C-alpha cells in the first residue's frame, strides 16, 4: 500500500538552530516526492520537490531535502530556523502518471523557541 | 502568479443540508483534485478529475459527494446531505500534468452543526 510516514508529530527547536524533519515512504516504485508547508488557517505551499537527478534538492525559504532510495526517505532540513518557520510541514508522494494523486503524511508541527 | 481560488472561505450549515464548494483552477491546468483536512489531521485525498470525468476517488468519496466542471472554468464539490463529520477544510488543487507543480487553493472551511 502507498503511504507516507512522518514519525515526529511535534518538534520544537530554538531559533537559529538546525532542523531536520523526517519522512519515509512506501510506494511501488520511486515516486515523485514533495514537502509542503501550511501556516495556521492557510493553504498548502510547496517548499520543494524531487522528480529525478540530484538527490539533494533545494527549495524555497532556505529549505533542502535529500532523497535516499535505500532508506525510502526524503528528510527536510534547514541549517538555521527563523521564528517565521513555525508551521505544519507535510511530506507527500505521487506516482509518475499525470493522473496520480498526491498522498500526504500526517504532518509535523514545528514550533520555534525564542 | 497564477492561483487557484476557492469560495466560500467559510460556510456554516445545518446537518442534512446540501453544500456546494466552488473552485476556479488555473486556466491551462488539466487535472483537478479535491482534498479535505479535518481539524488537526492529515490532508486526505477525495477525488481527482480529468477530461470531464472522475479519474480516481477515495473511499471517503461516497454517494453523498459529487464533482462537476459545469462551465469549463469552475470545478465544484457538492455534498448532498451533510453530516457532522463532514466538518473540515476542503482544498481544491490543479496542475498541468507531468512534472508540473500541484497548486492548492486557500481552502473552504465547512462547519456542520
mmCIF file of N, CA, C and O in Angstrom, chain B residues 33-109:
data_model
loop_
_atom_site.group_PDB
_atom_site.id
_atom_site.type_symbol
_atom_site.label_atom_id
_atom_site.label_comp_id
_atom_site.label_asym_id
_atom_site.label_seq_id
_atom_site.Cartn_x
_atom_site.Cartn_y
_atom_site.Cartn_z
ATOM 1 N N UNK B 33 -8.341 18.326 -8.404
ATOM 2 C CA UNK B 33 -8.435 17.480 -7.222
ATOM 3 C C UNK B 33 -9.214 18.193 -6.118
ATOM 4 O O UNK B 33 -9.196 19.416 -6.030
ATOM 5 N N UNK B 34 -9.841 17.385 -5.292
ATOM 6 C CA UNK B 34 -10.346 17.856 -4.011
ATOM 7 C C UNK B 34 -9.702 17.014 -2.912
ATOM 8 O O UNK B 34 -9.633 15.782 -3.016
ATOM 9 N N UNK B 35 -9.264 17.734 -1.887
ATOM 10 C CA UNK B 35 -8.738 17.124 -0.678
ATOM 11 C C UNK B 35 -9.496 17.700 0.508
ATOM 12 O O UNK B 35 -10.074 18.784 0.416
ATOM 13 N N UNK B 36 -9.461 16.978 1.618
ATOM 14 C CA UNK B 36 -10.028 17.556 2.821
ATOM 15 C C UNK B 36 -9.074 17.339 3.992
ATOM 16 O O UNK B 36 -8.261 16.410 4.001
ATOM 17 N N UNK B 37 -9.212 18.231 4.961
ATOM 18 C CA UNK B 37 -8.383 18.153 6.160
ATOM 19 C C UNK B 37 -9.267 18.424 7.364
ATOM 20 O O UNK B 37 -9.695 19.564 7.586
ATOM 21 N N UNK B 38 -9.549 17.374 8.106
ATOM 22 C CA UNK B 38 -10.251 17.543 9.372
ATOM 23 C C UNK B 38 -9.293 18.224 10.334
ATOM 24 O O UNK B 38 -8.079 17.956 10.311
ATOM 25 N N UNK B 39 -9.825 19.089 11.175
ATOM 26 C CA UNK B 39 -9.001 19.927 12.048
ATOM 27 C C UNK B 39 -7.946 19.112 12.790
ATOM 28 O O UNK B 39 -8.270 18.131 13.473
ATOM 29 N N UNK B 40 -6.692 19.494 12.605
ATOM 30 C CA UNK B 40 -5.599 18.849 13.315
ATOM 31 C C UNK B 40 -5.147 17.533 12.720
ATOM 32 O O UNK B 40 -4.290 16.863 13.292
ATOM 33 N N UNK B 41 -5.715 17.162 11.582
ATOM 34 C CA UNK B 41 -5.370 15.871 10.992
ATOM 35 C C UNK B 41 -4.686 16.040 9.637
ATOM 36 O O UNK B 41 -4.418 17.158 9.199
ATOM 37 N N UNK B 42 -4.412 14.927 9.001
ATOM 38 C CA UNK B 42 -3.684 14.977 7.740
ATOM 39 C C UNK B 42 -4.596 15.410 6.601
ATOM 40 O O UNK B 42 -5.817 15.413 6.721
ATOM 41 N N UNK B 43 -3.977 15.758 5.500
ATOM 42 C CA UNK B 43 -4.701 16.122 4.291
ATOM 43 C C UNK B 43 -5.038 14.832 3.541
ATOM 44 O O UNK B 43 -4.146 14.052 3.198
ATOM 45 N N UNK B 44 -6.323 14.628 3.293
ATOM 46 C CA UNK B 44 -6.786 13.371 2.702
ATOM 47 C C UNK B 44 -7.318 13.594 1.289
ATOM 48 O O UNK B 44 -8.078 14.531 1.046
ATOM 49 N N UNK B 45 -6.951 12.709 0.403
ATOM 50 C CA UNK B 45 -7.429 12.759 -0.974
ATOM 51 C C UNK B 45 -8.908 12.376 -1.043
ATOM 52 O O UNK B 45 -9.342 11.402 -0.417
ATOM 53 N N UNK B 46 -9.674 13.145 -1.787
ATOM 54 C CA UNK B 46 -11.073 12.796 -2.032
ATOM 55 C C UNK B 46 -11.264 12.276 -3.456
ATOM 56 O O UNK B 46 -11.775 11.178 -3.660
ATOM 57 N N UNK B 47 -10.880 13.100 -4.443
ATOM 58 C CA UNK B 47 -11.215 12.770 -5.819
ATOM 59 C C UNK B 47 -10.287 13.508 -6.777
ATOM 60 O O UNK B 47 -9.821 14.605 -6.475
ATOM 61 N N UNK B 48 -10.027 12.879 -7.910
ATOM 62 C CA UNK B 48 -9.308 13.544 -8.994
ATOM 63 C C UNK B 48 -10.184 13.546 -10.231
ATOM 64 O O UNK B 48 -11.030 12.647 -10.417
ATOM 65 N N UNK B 49 -9.970 14.526 -11.079
ATOM 66 C CA UNK B 49 -10.879 14.769 -12.211
ATOM 67 C C UNK B 49 -10.049 15.184 -13.405
ATOM 68 O O UNK B 49 -9.193 16.066 -13.316
ATOM 69 N N UNK B 50 -10.287 14.517 -14.534
ATOM 70 C CA UNK B 50 -9.542 14.835 -15.757
ATOM 71 C C UNK B 50 -10.425 14.556 -16.950
ATOM 72 O O UNK B 50 -11.152 13.549 -16.977
ATOM 73 N N UNK B 51 -10.376 15.412 -17.920
ATOM 74 C CA UNK B 51 -11.119 15.203 -19.163
ATOM 75 C C UNK B 51 -12.608 15.002 -18.885
ATOM 76 O O UNK B 51 -13.246 14.128 -19.465
ATOM 77 N N UNK B 52 -13.091 15.827 -17.978
ATOM 78 C CA UNK B 52 -14.522 15.853 -17.637
ATOM 79 C C UNK B 52 -15.050 14.579 -17.004
ATOM 80 O O UNK B 52 -16.257 14.290 -17.103
ATOM 81 N N UNK B 53 -14.164 13.825 -16.377
ATOM 82 C CA UNK B 53 -14.656 12.685 -15.620
ATOM 83 C C UNK B 53 -13.741 12.380 -14.446
ATOM 84 O O UNK B 53 -12.587 12.809 -14.429
ATOM 85 N N UNK B 54 -14.291 11.658 -13.502
ATOM 86 C CA UNK B 54 -13.512 11.286 -12.330
ATOM 87 C C UNK B 54 -12.445 10.276 -12.723
ATOM 88 O O UNK B 54 -12.734 9.272 -13.381
ATOM 89 N N UNK B 55 -11.186 10.569 -12.340
ATOM 90 C CA UNK B 55 -10.086 9.646 -12.595
ATOM 91 C C UNK B 55 -9.952 8.628 -11.471
ATOM 92 O O UNK B 55 -9.699 7.452 -11.696
ATOM 93 N N UNK B 56 -10.082 9.126 -10.264
ATOM 94 C CA UNK B 56 -9.926 8.273 -9.097
ATOM 95 C C UNK B 56 -10.684 8.901 -7.932
ATOM 96 O O UNK B 56 -10.805 10.117 -7.863
ATOM 97 N N UNK B 57 -11.185 8.079 -7.053
ATOM 98 C CA UNK B 57 -11.829 8.596 -5.860
ATOM 99 C C UNK B 57 -11.468 7.711 -4.671
ATOM 100 O O UNK B 57 -11.206 6.515 -4.841
ATOM 101 N N UNK B 58 -11.476 8.315 -3.501
ATOM 102 C CA UNK B 58 -11.149 7.559 -2.298
ATOM 103 C C UNK B 58 -12.418 6.965 -1.697
ATOM 104 O O UNK B 58 -13.539 7.270 -2.124
ATOM 105 N N UNK B 59 -12.213 6.151 -0.674
ATOM 106 C CA UNK B 59 -13.370 5.536 -0.010
ATOM 107 C C UNK B 59 -14.190 6.581 0.746
ATOM 108 O O UNK B 59 -15.350 6.363 1.053
ATOM 109 N N UNK B 60 -13.576 7.738 1.016
ATOM 110 C CA UNK B 60 -14.317 8.817 1.657
ATOM 111 C C UNK B 60 -15.375 9.369 0.702
ATOM 112 O O UNK B 60 -16.457 9.787 1.106
ATOM 113 N N UNK B 61 -15.060 9.384 -0.558
ATOM 114 C CA UNK B 61 -15.906 9.987 -1.602
ATOM 115 C C UNK B 61 -17.051 9.039 -1.912
ATOM 116 O O UNK B 61 -17.033 8.328 -2.918
ATOM 117 N N UNK B 62 -18.038 9.015 -1.019
ATOM 118 C CA UNK B 62 -19.166 8.105 -1.226
ATOM 119 C C UNK B 62 -20.274 8.808 -2.011
ATOM 120 O O UNK B 62 -20.075 9.882 -2.585
ATOM 121 N N UNK B 63 -21.439 8.205 -2.013
ATOM 122 C CA UNK B 63 -22.525 8.681 -2.878
ATOM 123 C C UNK B 63 -23.043 10.063 -2.512
ATOM 124 O O UNK B 63 -23.776 10.669 -3.297
ATOM 125 N N UNK B 64 -22.708 10.548 -1.340
ATOM 126 C CA UNK B 64 -23.184 11.873 -0.971
ATOM 127 C C UNK B 64 -22.317 12.976 -1.606
ATOM 128 O O UNK B 64 -22.669 14.147 -1.574
ATOM 129 N N UNK B 65 -21.178 12.600 -2.155
ATOM 130 C CA UNK B 65 -20.285 13.564 -2.788
ATOM 131 C C UNK B 65 -20.431 13.494 -4.310
ATOM 132 O O UNK B 65 -20.641 12.416 -4.886
ATOM 133 N N UNK B 66 -20.262 14.625 -4.955
ATOM 134 C CA UNK B 66 -20.173 14.643 -6.411
ATOM 135 C C UNK B 66 -19.314 15.833 -6.822
ATOM 136 O O UNK B 66 -19.178 16.804 -6.088
ATOM 137 N N UNK B 67 -18.725 15.719 -8.002
ATOM 138 C CA UNK B 67 -17.932 16.816 -8.550
ATOM 139 C C UNK B 67 -18.426 17.107 -9.952
ATOM 140 O O UNK B 67 -18.965 16.243 -10.643
ATOM 141 N N UNK B 68 -18.175 18.350 -10.345
ATOM 142 C CA UNK B 68 -18.657 18.788 -11.640
ATOM 143 C C UNK B 68 -17.782 19.920 -12.131
ATOM 144 O O UNK B 68 -17.231 20.695 -11.338
ATOM 145 N N UNK B 69 -17.646 19.992 -13.458
ATOM 146 C CA UNK B 69 -16.987 21.149 -14.056
ATOM 147 C C UNK B 69 -18.013 21.760 -15.007
ATOM 148 O O UNK B 69 -17.997 21.499 -16.190
ATOM 149 N N UNK B 70 -18.922 22.536 -14.454
ATOM 150 C CA UNK B 70 -20.124 22.934 -15.180
ATOM 151 C C UNK B 70 -19.886 23.824 -16.391
ATOM 152 O O UNK B 70 -20.640 23.757 -17.354
ATOM 153 N N UNK B 71 -18.831 24.645 -16.350
ATOM 154 C CA UNK B 71 -18.709 25.633 -17.423
ATOM 155 C C UNK B 71 -17.301 25.763 -17.953
ATOM 156 O O UNK B 71 -16.963 26.764 -18.552
ATOM 157 N N UNK B 72 -16.470 24.785 -17.749
ATOM 158 C CA UNK B 72 -15.112 24.818 -18.278
ATOM 159 C C UNK B 72 -14.144 25.638 -17.472
ATOM 160 O O UNK B 72 -12.955 25.670 -17.794
ATOM 161 N N UNK B 73 -14.624 26.326 -16.450
ATOM 162 C CA UNK B 73 -13.686 27.059 -15.598
ATOM 163 C C UNK B 73 -13.867 26.671 -14.136
ATOM 164 O O UNK B 73 -12.909 26.381 -13.451
ATOM 165 N N UNK B 74 -15.108 26.638 -13.660
ATOM 166 C CA UNK B 74 -15.335 26.261 -12.273
ATOM 167 C C UNK B 74 -15.241 24.756 -12.088
ATOM 168 O O UNK B 74 -15.505 23.973 -13.016
ATOM 169 N N UNK B 75 -14.878 24.363 -10.880
ATOM 170 C CA UNK B 75 -14.812 22.954 -10.505
ATOM 171 C C UNK B 75 -15.456 22.861 -9.137
ATOM 172 O O UNK B 75 -14.970 23.475 -8.187
ATOM 173 N N UNK B 76 -16.576 22.150 -9.045
ATOM 174 C CA UNK B 76 -17.344 22.184 -7.810
ATOM 175 C C UNK B 76 -17.357 20.831 -7.118
ATOM 176 O O UNK B 76 -17.296 19.779 -7.760
ATOM 177 N N UNK B 77 -17.464 20.910 -5.793
ATOM 178 C CA UNK B 77 -17.666 19.734 -4.964
ATOM 179 C C UNK B 77 -19.007 19.916 -4.267
ATOM 180 O O UNK B 77 -19.223 20.913 -3.581
ATOM 181 N N UNK B 78 -19.895 18.961 -4.455
ATOM 182 C CA UNK B 78 -21.204 19.004 -3.821
ATOM 183 C C UNK B 78 -21.283 17.914 -2.776
ATOM 184 O O UNK B 78 -20.915 16.755 -3.031
ATOM 185 N N UNK B 79 -21.753 18.310 -1.600
ATOM 186 C CA UNK B 79 -22.058 17.332 -0.558
ATOM 187 C C UNK B 79 -23.569 17.364 -0.405
ATOM 188 O O UNK B 79 -24.144 18.388 -0.032
ATOM 189 N N UNK B 80 -24.192 16.254 -0.708
ATOM 190 C CA UNK B 80 -25.649 16.223 -0.864
ATOM 191 C C UNK B 80 -26.379 16.407 0.457
ATOM 192 O O UNK B 80 -27.309 17.191 0.553
ATOM 193 N N UNK B 81 -25.980 15.709 1.460
ATOM 194 C CA UNK B 81 -26.654 15.754 2.760
ATOM 195 C C UNK B 81 -25.568 15.721 3.828
ATOM 196 O O UNK B 81 -25.053 14.647 4.168
ATOM 197 N N UNK B 82 -25.210 16.889 4.312
ATOM 198 C CA UNK B 82 -24.026 16.984 5.167
ATOM 199 C C UNK B 82 -24.223 16.295 6.510
ATOM 200 O O UNK B 82 -25.335 16.271 7.073
ATOM 201 N N UNK B 83 -23.117 15.747 7.003
ATOM 202 C CA UNK B 83 -23.082 15.113 8.322
ATOM 203 C C UNK B 83 -22.097 15.897 9.190
ATOM 204 O O UNK B 83 -21.246 16.641 8.684
ATOM 205 N N UNK B 84 -22.203 15.686 10.481
ATOM 206 C CA UNK B 84 -21.301 16.389 11.400
ATOM 207 C C UNK B 84 -19.839 16.130 11.036
ATOM 208 O O UNK B 84 -19.000 17.034 11.094
ATOM 209 N N UNK B 85 -19.556 14.885 10.651
ATOM 210 C CA UNK B 85 -18.177 14.506 10.358
ATOM 211 C C UNK B 85 -17.652 15.063 9.043
ATOM 212 O O UNK B 85 -16.474 14.851 8.704
ATOM 213 N N UNK B 86 -18.504 15.763 8.302
ATOM 214 C CA UNK B 86 -18.029 16.435 7.089
ATOM 215 C C UNK B 86 -17.367 17.771 7.405
ATOM 216 O O UNK B 86 -16.800 18.419 6.507
ATOM 217 N N UNK B 87 -17.447 18.194 8.654
ATOM 218 C CA UNK B 87 -16.784 19.442 9.056
ATOM 219 C C UNK B 87 -15.286 19.294 8.841
ATOM 220 O O UNK B 87 -14.645 18.399 9.394
ATOM 221 N N UNK B 88 -14.746 20.164 8.014
ATOM 222 C CA UNK B 88 -13.336 20.064 7.635
ATOM 223 C C UNK B 88 -12.976 21.252 6.764
ATOM 224 O O UNK B 88 -13.838 22.031 6.352
ATOM 225 N N UNK B 89 -11.693 21.352 6.455
ATOM 226 C CA UNK B 89 -11.223 22.280 5.438
ATOM 227 C C UNK B 89 -11.127 21.502 4.138
ATOM 228 O O UNK B 89 -10.546 20.409 4.116
ATOM 229 N N UNK B 90 -11.695 22.025 3.097
ATOM 230 C CA UNK B 90 -11.668 21.373 1.798
ATOM 231 C C UNK B 90 -10.770 22.175 0.857
ATOM 232 O O UNK B 90 -10.960 23.369 0.662
ATOM 233 N N UNK B 91 -9.784 21.476 0.299
ATOM 234 C CA UNK B 91 -8.831 22.118 -0.599
ATOM 235 C C UNK B 91 -9.046 21.643 -2.032
ATOM 236 O O UNK B 91 -9.165 20.446 -2.285
ATOM 237 N N UNK B 92 -9.055 22.581 -2.927
ATOM 238 C CA UNK B 92 -9.042 22.290 -4.349
ATOM 239 C C UNK B 92 -7.606 22.429 -4.847
ATOM 240 O O UNK B 92 -6.837 23.257 -4.335
ATOM 241 N N UNK B 93 -7.240 21.627 -5.833
ATOM 242 C CA UNK B 93 -5.903 21.724 -6.405
ATOM 243 C C UNK B 93 -5.970 21.455 -7.898
ATOM 244 O O UNK B 93 -6.876 20.760 -8.372
ATOM 245 N N UNK B 94 -4.994 22.007 -8.615
ATOM 246 C CA UNK B 94 -4.938 21.741 -10.051
ATOM 247 C C UNK B 94 -3.496 21.735 -10.526
ATOM 248 O O UNK B 94 -2.623 22.318 -9.861
ATOM 249 N N UNK B 95 -3.273 21.075 -11.662
ATOM 250 C CA UNK B 95 -1.955 21.150 -12.266
ATOM 251 C C UNK B 95 -2.030 20.761 -13.727
ATOM 252 O O UNK B 95 -3.049 20.242 -14.208
ATOM 253 N N UNK B 96 -0.908 21.027 -14.428
ATOM 254 C CA UNK B 96 -0.902 20.831 -15.874
ATOM 255 C C UNK B 96 -0.731 19.375 -16.272
ATOM 256 O O UNK B 96 -1.130 18.971 -17.354
ATOM 257 N N UNK B 97 -0.133 18.596 -15.395
ATOM 258 C CA UNK B 97 0.220 17.218 -15.717
ATOM 259 C C UNK B 97 1.727 17.062 -15.761
ATOM 260 O O UNK B 97 2.476 18.046 -15.691
ATOM 261 N N UNK B 98 2.190 15.819 -15.873
ATOM 262 C CA UNK B 98 3.614 15.543 -15.961
ATOM 263 C C UNK B 98 4.340 15.939 -14.697
ATOM 264 O O UNK B 98 3.922 15.615 -13.591
ATOM 265 N N UNK B 99 5.413 16.704 -14.843
ATOM 266 C CA UNK B 99 6.193 17.122 -13.671
ATOM 267 C C UNK B 99 5.811 18.517 -13.208
ATOM 268 O O UNK B 99 6.552 19.170 -12.474
ATOM 269 N N UNK B 100 4.652 18.980 -13.618
ATOM 270 C CA UNK B 100 4.195 20.284 -13.169
ATOM 271 C C UNK B 100 3.889 20.290 -11.684
ATOM 272 O O UNK B 100 3.711 19.253 -11.052
ATOM 273 N N UNK B 101 3.825 21.473 -11.128
ATOM 274 C CA UNK B 101 3.521 21.632 -9.707
ATOM 275 C C UNK B 101 2.018 21.605 -9.488
ATOM 276 O O UNK B 101 1.251 22.150 -10.281
ATOM 277 N N UNK B 102 1.620 20.962 -8.406
ATOM 278 C CA UNK B 102 0.217 20.961 -7.985
ATOM 279 C C UNK B 102 -0.018 22.221 -7.160
ATOM 280 O O UNK B 102 0.650 22.446 -6.157
ATOM 281 N N UNK B 103 -0.922 23.055 -7.606
ATOM 282 C CA UNK B 103 -1.254 24.283 -6.890
ATOM 283 C C UNK B 103 -2.521 24.081 -6.070
ATOM 284 O O UNK B 103 -3.528 23.594 -6.593
ATOM 285 N N UNK B 104 -2.453 24.486 -4.812
ATOM 286 C CA UNK B 104 -3.595 24.365 -3.931
ATOM 287 C C UNK B 104 -4.249 25.723 -3.720
ATOM 288 O O UNK B 104 -3.574 26.750 -3.655
ATOM 289 N N UNK B 105 -5.572 25.695 -3.571
ATOM 290 C CA UNK B 105 -6.279 26.880 -3.145
ATOM 291 C C UNK B 105 -6.122 27.084 -1.649
ATOM 292 O O UNK B 105 -5.531 26.255 -0.953
ATOM 293 N N UNK B 106 -6.681 28.197 -1.153
ATOM 294 C CA UNK B 106 -6.573 28.525 0.263
ATOM 295 C C UNK B 106 -7.531 27.707 1.131
ATOM 296 O O UNK B 106 -7.426 27.735 2.352
ATOM 297 N N UNK B 107 -8.449 27.013 0.496
ATOM 298 C CA UNK B 107 -9.343 26.139 1.231
ATOM 299 C C UNK B 107 -10.697 26.765 1.534
ATOM 300 O O UNK B 107 -10.841 27.995 1.586
ATOM 301 N N UNK B 108 -11.673 25.905 1.716
ATOM 302 C CA UNK B 108 -13.014 26.305 2.167
ATOM 303 C C UNK B 108 -13.290 25.550 3.461
ATOM 304 O O UNK B 108 -13.280 24.315 3.463
ATOM 305 N N UNK B 109 -13.510 26.316 4.512
ATOM 306 C CA UNK B 109 -13.791 25.660 5.793
ATOM 307 C C UNK B 109 -15.284 25.416 5.905
ATOM 308 O O UNK B 109 -16.079 26.348 5.809
#
